[in-house]
């Protein structure tokens, strides 16, 4: 897990426990004011529980004495519950109300992370991915393969339909199921509006829902982030970009190329390759244009160390817009 997330989650659990203790105190004050006899019973239960604990610490092993204490506690609890219900309250009104009964709002069951910990971690991942809204609308459930025609375009070897079916077969049959164990980086390239970003979002949602940290940045946004890392010493942001499980760099080639951008982009890509932290890069540039636009060391990393997928289609955005206006 990236440094900082566990501390943030522990802080969340601490706030939950503090709030619930505060709420319990308010409920006890309410009952004490309205029905003090119920509080008297509850205090008696607490004293008996303390006596039982002390007996265990002192090594008292008399079964009759211990059983008598346990029976008295059980009887008083039943009495307390009956008194609460008779006055219109739930039986657990004077108990702590846990958000998670399994871990008692600690996040851990023994040394194992509770399922609620994992759920909260995914929520934090969604927040930092900057994809929460995008993947609600753009995911595999809304992926429409019928937007890819069955006839060939120009001199392409395959039809757009066969081409996208091949890409989906790899993504859903190999890449996603084996994500933890592979070091494959993906390059999606092709004309604008052919579904590169959409498929990136589909992949991101699947991985986020499985508890992987995915970060999405357009090329422009990424360069702004790298400037923050460089000039504002934003180590948390650097940690996020370098160590996230998947970094999606969208629309590579749309950004302004400078000596700074070339240097920092190469450094980031190289670091992630060396650390086996996966990337998906999408671009409207052809492979020759990537080689022409970027330095040899960047283009060789992208073309030489990424699995290449060319997207073929008539502009899907235009198709969808025309359908909406019909």
Coordinates of C-alpha atoms in Angstrom, one line a residue:
X1 CA 0.0 0.0 0.0
X2 CA 1.3 3.5 -0.8
X3 CA 2.6 5.4 2.2
X4 CA -0.1 7.6 3.8
X5 CA -3.2 5.6 3.0
X6 CA -3.1 3.4 6.1
X7 CA -2.5 6.5 8.3
X8 CA -5.5 8.2 6.6
X9 CA -7.7 5.2 7.1
X10 CA -6.6 4.9 10.8
X11 CA -7.6 8.5 11.2
X12 CA -11.0 7.8 9.7
X13 CA -11.6 4.9 12.1
X14 CA -10.4 7.0 15.0
X15 CA -13.0 9.7 14.1
X16 CA -15.7 7.1 13.8
X17 CA -14.9 5.7 17.3
X18 CA -14.7 9.2 18.8
X19 CA -18.1 10.1 17.3
X20 CA -19.8 6.9 18.4
X21 CA -18.5 7.3 22.0
X22 CA -19.8 10.9 21.9
X23 CA -23.2 9.6 20.7
X24 CA -23.3 6.9 23.4
X25 CA -22.5 9.5 26.1
X26 CA -25.5 11.6 24.8
X27 CA -27.8 8.6 24.9
X28 CA -26.7 7.7 28.5
X29 CA -27.3 11.3 29.6
X30 CA -30.8 11.2 28.0
X31 CA -31.7 7.9 29.8
X32 CA -30.2 9.1 33.1
X33 CA -32.4 12.2 33.0
X34 CA -35.6 10.4 31.9
X35 CA -35.2 6.9 33.4
X36 CA -32.4 6.8 36.0
X37 CA -33.4 3.4 37.2
X38 CA -32.1 2.0 33.9
X39 CA -28.7 3.6 34.4
X40 CA -28.6 2.1 37.9
X41 CA -29.0 -1.4 36.4
X42 CA -26.4 -0.6 33.7
X43 CA -23.9 0.5 36.4
X44 CA -24.6 -2.7 38.3
X45 CA -23.8 -4.7 35.2
X46 CA -20.5 -2.8 34.7
X47 CA -19.5 -3.5 38.3
X48 CA -20.2 -7.2 38.0
X49 CA -18.3 -7.4 34.7
X50 CA -15.3 -5.7 36.5
X51 CA -15.6 -8.2 39.4
X52 CA -15.6 -11.1 36.8
X53 CA -12.4 -9.7 35.2
X54 CA -10.7 -9.2 38.6
X55 CA -11.6 -12.8 39.6
X56 CA -9.9 -14.1 36.4
X57 CA -6.8 -11.9 37.1
X58 CA -6.6 -13.2 40.7
X59 CA -6.8 -16.8 39.4
X60 CA -10.1 -17.6 41.1
X61 CA -11.1 -20.9 39.5
X62 CA -14.2 -21.7 41.5
X63 CA -16.8 -22.6 38.8
X64 CA -19.7 -21.9 41.0
X65 CA -18.6 -18.4 41.9
X66 CA -17.8 -17.6 38.3
X67 CA -21.0 -19.0 37.0
X68 CA -23.0 -17.1 39.6
X69 CA -21.4 -13.8 38.4
X70 CA -22.1 -14.7 34.8
X71 CA -25.7 -15.6 35.5
X72 CA -26.3 -12.4 37.5
X73 CA -24.8 -10.3 34.6
X74 CA -27.1 -12.1 32.1
X75 CA -30.2 -11.5 34.2
X76 CA -29.4 -7.8 34.6
X77 CA -28.8 -7.4 30.9
X78 CA -32.1 -9.0 30.1
X79 CA -33.7 -6.7 32.7
X80 CA -32.1 -3.6 31.1
X81 CA -33.2 -4.6 27.6
X82 CA -36.8 -5.1 28.8
X83 CA -36.8 -1.8 30.6
X84 CA -35.5 0.0 27.4
X85 CA -38.0 -1.7 25.1
X86 CA -40.9 -1.0 27.5
X87 CA -40.1 2.7 27.2
X88 CA -39.8 2.7 23.4
X89 CA -36.1 2.3 23.0
X90 CA -34.1 -0.4 21.1
X91 CA -32.4 -3.0 23.3
X92 CA -29.0 -1.8 22.3
X93 CA -29.7 1.9 23.0
X94 CA -27.0 2.0 25.7
X95 CA -24.4 0.1 23.7
X96 CA -21.8 1.4 21.3
X97 CA -23.2 1.4 17.8
X98 CA -20.4 0.1 15.5
X99 CA -20.3 0.9 11.8
X100 CA -18.7 -2.5 11.3
X101 CA -19.6 -5.3 13.8
X102 CA -16.8 -7.5 12.5
X103 CA -13.9 -5.3 13.5
X104 CA -15.6 -3.0 16.0
X105 CA -14.5 0.0 13.8
X106 CA -10.8 -0.8 14.1
X107 CA -10.2 -1.8 10.5
X108 CA -8.6 -5.1 11.6
X109 CA -9.6 -8.5 12.7
X110 CA -6.5 -9.7 14.6
X111 CA -3.7 -8.8 12.1
X112 CA -5.9 -9.2 9.0
X113 CA -7.5 -6.2 7.3
X114 CA -11.3 -6.2 7.7
X115 CA -13.5 -6.1 4.6
X116 CA -14.6 -2.6 5.6
X117 CA -11.0 -1.5 5.5
X118 CA -10.7 -2.6 1.9
X119 CA -13.9 -0.9 1.0
X120 CA -12.8 2.4 2.5
X121 CA -9.4 2.0 0.8
X122 CA -11.2 1.6 -2.6
X123 CA -13.1 4.9 -1.9
X124 CA -9.8 6.7 -1.2
X125 CA -8.4 5.2 -4.4
X126 CA -11.4 6.4 -6.4
X127 CA -10.9 9.9 -5.0
X128 CA -7.3 10.1 -5.9
X129 CA -7.8 8.4 -9.4
X130 CA -9.9 11.5 -10.5
X131 CA -12.1 8.9 -12.3
X132 CA -15.1 8.6 -10.0
X133 CA -17.5 10.4 -12.2
X134 CA -16.1 9.2 -15.6
X135 CA -16.4 5.5 -14.8
X136 CA -20.0 5.8 -13.7
X137 CA -20.9 6.4 -17.4
X138 CA -18.0 4.8 -19.2
X139 CA -17.4 1.1 -18.3
X140 CA -17.7 -2.3 -19.7
X141 CA -21.4 -2.4 -19.1
X142 CA -21.9 0.6 -21.5
X143 CA -19.2 -0.5 -24.0
X144 CA -21.1 -0.8 -27.3
X145 CA -19.1 -3.0 -29.7
X146 CA -21.8 -2.3 -32.4
X147 CA -20.2 1.1 -32.9
X148 CA -17.3 -0.7 -34.7
X149 CA -18.3 -1.6 -38.3
X150 CA -17.7 -4.9 -39.9
X151 CA -16.3 -3.5 -43.1
X152 CA -12.7 -2.6 -43.6
X153 CA -11.5 1.0 -43.5
X154 CA -8.8 2.2 -46.0
X155 CA -6.0 -0.3 -46.2
X156 CA -6.4 -1.8 -42.7
X157 CA -5.8 -5.6 -42.3
X158 CA -8.8 -6.1 -40.1
X159 CA -12.3 -4.6 -39.8
X160 CA -12.8 -2.3 -36.9
X161 CA -15.1 -4.9 -35.3
X162 CA -12.6 -7.7 -35.5
X163 CA -9.8 -5.4 -34.3
X164 CA -11.7 -4.3 -31.2
X165 CA -12.8 -7.8 -30.4
X166 CA -9.1 -8.9 -30.4
X167 CA -8.2 -6.0 -28.1
X168 CA -11.1 -6.8 -25.7
X169 CA -10.1 -10.5 -25.7
X170 CA -6.7 -9.6 -24.5
X171 CA -7.9 -7.0 -21.9
X172 CA -10.6 -9.1 -20.4
X173 CA -9.1 -12.6 -20.9
X174 CA -5.5 -12.0 -20.0
X175 CA -4.6 -8.5 -18.8
X176 CA -7.3 -8.0 -16.1
X177 CA -7.4 -11.5 -14.7
X178 CA -3.6 -11.6 -14.4
X179 CA -3.0 -7.9 -13.5
X180 CA -1.2 -8.7 -10.2
X181 CA 1.3 -11.0 -11.8
X182 CA 2.1 -9.3 -15.2
X183 CA 4.3 -6.3 -15.9
X184 CA 2.6 -5.4 -19.2
X185 CA 2.3 -1.8 -20.2
X186 CA -0.2 -0.9 -22.9
X187 CA -0.1 1.7 -25.7
X188 CA -3.4 2.5 -27.3
X189 CA -2.9 4.5 -30.5
X190 CA -5.1 5.5 -33.4
X191 CA -7.2 8.3 -34.7
X192 CA -9.3 10.5 -32.4
X193 CA -12.7 9.1 -31.3
X194 CA -11.9 5.4 -31.7
X195 CA -12.5 4.4 -28.1
X196 CA -9.0 4.5 -26.6
X197 CA -9.9 6.7 -23.6
X198 CA -13.2 4.8 -23.1
X199 CA -11.4 1.4 -22.9
X200 CA -8.9 3.0 -20.5
X201 CA -11.8 4.0 -18.2
X202 CA -13.3 0.6 -18.5
X203 CA -10.0 -1.0 -17.3
X204 CA -9.6 1.6 -14.6
X205 CA -13.1 0.8 -13.1
X206 CA -12.4 -2.9 -13.0
X207 CA -9.1 -2.5 -11.3
X208 CA -10.3 0.2 -8.8
X209 CA -13.2 -2.1 -7.8
X210 CA -10.7 -4.9 -7.1
X211 CA -8.7 -2.6 -4.8
X212 CA -5.9 -1.5 -7.1
X213 CA -4.8 2.2 -7.1
X214 CA -5.3 3.7 -10.6
X215 CA -4.4 7.3 -11.4
X216 CA -5.6 9.0 -14.6
X217 CA -4.0 12.0 -16.1
X218 CA -4.1 13.7 -19.4
X219 CA -0.7 14.5 -20.8
X220 CA -1.2 18.1 -19.9
X221 CA -2.3 17.3 -16.4
X222 CA 0.6 15.0 -15.9
X223 CA 3.1 17.7 -16.9
X224 CA 1.5 20.1 -14.5
X225 CA 1.8 17.5 -11.8
X226 CA 5.4 16.8 -12.6
X227 CA 6.1 20.6 -12.3
X228 CA 4.6 20.5 -8.8
X229 CA 6.8 17.6 -7.9
X230 CA 9.9 19.3 -9.3
X231 CA 9.4 22.9 -8.2
X232 CA 7.2 22.5 -5.1
X233 CA 8.8 19.4 -3.8
X234 CA 5.5 17.6 -3.7
X235 CA 6.7 14.2 -2.6
X236 CA 3.2 12.8 -1.9
X237 CA 2.2 13.5 -5.5
X238 CA 5.5 12.0 -6.8
X239 CA 4.8 8.9 -4.6
X240 CA 1.3 8.6 -6.0
X241 CA 2.4 8.9 -9.7
X242 CA 5.4 6.5 -9.4
X243 CA 3.9 3.9 -7.1
X244 CA 0.3 3.7 -8.1
X245 CA -0.6 0.2 -9.5
X246 CA -1.7 1.7 -12.9
X247 CA -1.0 5.1 -14.3
X248 CA -3.1 6.1 -17.3
X249 CA -1.6 8.8 -19.4
X250 CA -4.3 10.0 -21.8
X251 CA -3.9 12.0 -25.1
X252 CA -0.1 11.8 -25.2
X253 CA 1.1 14.2 -27.9
X254 CA -1.4 17.0 -27.1
X255 CA 1.0 18.6 -24.6
X256 CA 3.7 21.1 -25.3
X257 CA 7.1 19.5 -25.7
X258 CA 9.9 21.2 -23.9
X259 CA 13.3 20.1 -22.5
X260 CA 11.7 20.0 -19.1
X261 CA 8.7 17.9 -20.2
X262 CA 10.8 15.5 -22.2
X263 CA 13.2 15.0 -19.2
X264 CA 10.5 14.6 -16.6
X265 CA 8.3 12.3 -18.8
X266 CA 11.2 10.0 -19.5
X267 CA 12.2 9.9 -15.8
X268 CA 8.7 9.0 -14.7
X269 CA 8.2 6.3 -17.4
X270 CA 11.6 4.8 -16.7
X271 CA 11.0 4.8 -12.9
X272 CA 7.7 3.0 -13.4
X273 CA 9.2 0.4 -15.8
X274 CA 12.0 -0.3 -13.3
X275 CA 9.6 -0.7 -10.4
X276 CA 7.2 -2.8 -12.5
X277 CA 4.4 -0.3 -11.9
X278 CA 2.1 -0.6 -14.9
X279 CA 1.0 2.1 -17.4
X280 CA -1.5 2.6 -20.1
X281 CA -0.7 5.4 -22.6
X282 CA -3.2 6.5 -25.2
X283 CA -2.4 8.8 -28.1
X284 CA -3.7 10.0 -31.5
X285 CA -0.2 9.8 -32.9
X286 CA 0.9 7.1 -35.2
X287 CA 4.1 5.1 -34.2
X288 CA 6.2 7.0 -36.7
X289 CA 5.0 10.3 -35.3
X290 CA 5.7 9.2 -31.7
X291 CA 9.3 8.6 -32.8
X292 CA 9.5 11.9 -34.6
X293 CA 7.9 14.0 -31.8
X294 CA 9.7 12.5 -28.8
X295 CA 13.3 11.9 -28.0
X296 CA 14.8 8.5 -28.9
X297 CA 14.9 7.4 -25.3
X298 CA 11.2 8.2 -24.7
X299 CA 10.0 6.7 -28.0
X300 CA 12.1 3.6 -27.5
X301 CA 10.6 3.0 -24.1
X302 CA 7.1 3.5 -25.3
X303 CA 7.3 1.6 -28.6
X304 CA 9.8 -1.0 -27.4
X305 CA 8.4 -1.8 -23.9
X306 CA 4.7 -1.4 -24.3
X307 CA 2.2 -3.9 -25.9
X308 CA 0.9 -2.0 -28.9
X309 CA -2.8 -1.8 -29.8
X310 CA -4.0 0.2 -32.8
X311 CA -7.6 1.4 -32.6
X312 CA -9.6 1.5 -35.9
X313 CA -13.0 3.1 -36.3
X314 CA -14.9 6.0 -37.8
X315 CA -15.0 8.8 -35.2
X316 CA -17.4 7.3 -32.5
X317 CA -18.0 10.6 -30.9
X318 CA -19.4 12.0 -34.1
X319 CA -21.5 8.9 -34.6
X320 CA -23.0 9.2 -31.1
X321 CA -23.6 12.9 -31.5
X322 CA -25.4 12.3 -34.8
X323 CA -27.6 9.7 -33.2
X324 CA -28.5 12.1 -30.4
X325 CA -29.6 14.7 -32.9
X326 CA -31.8 12.4 -35.0

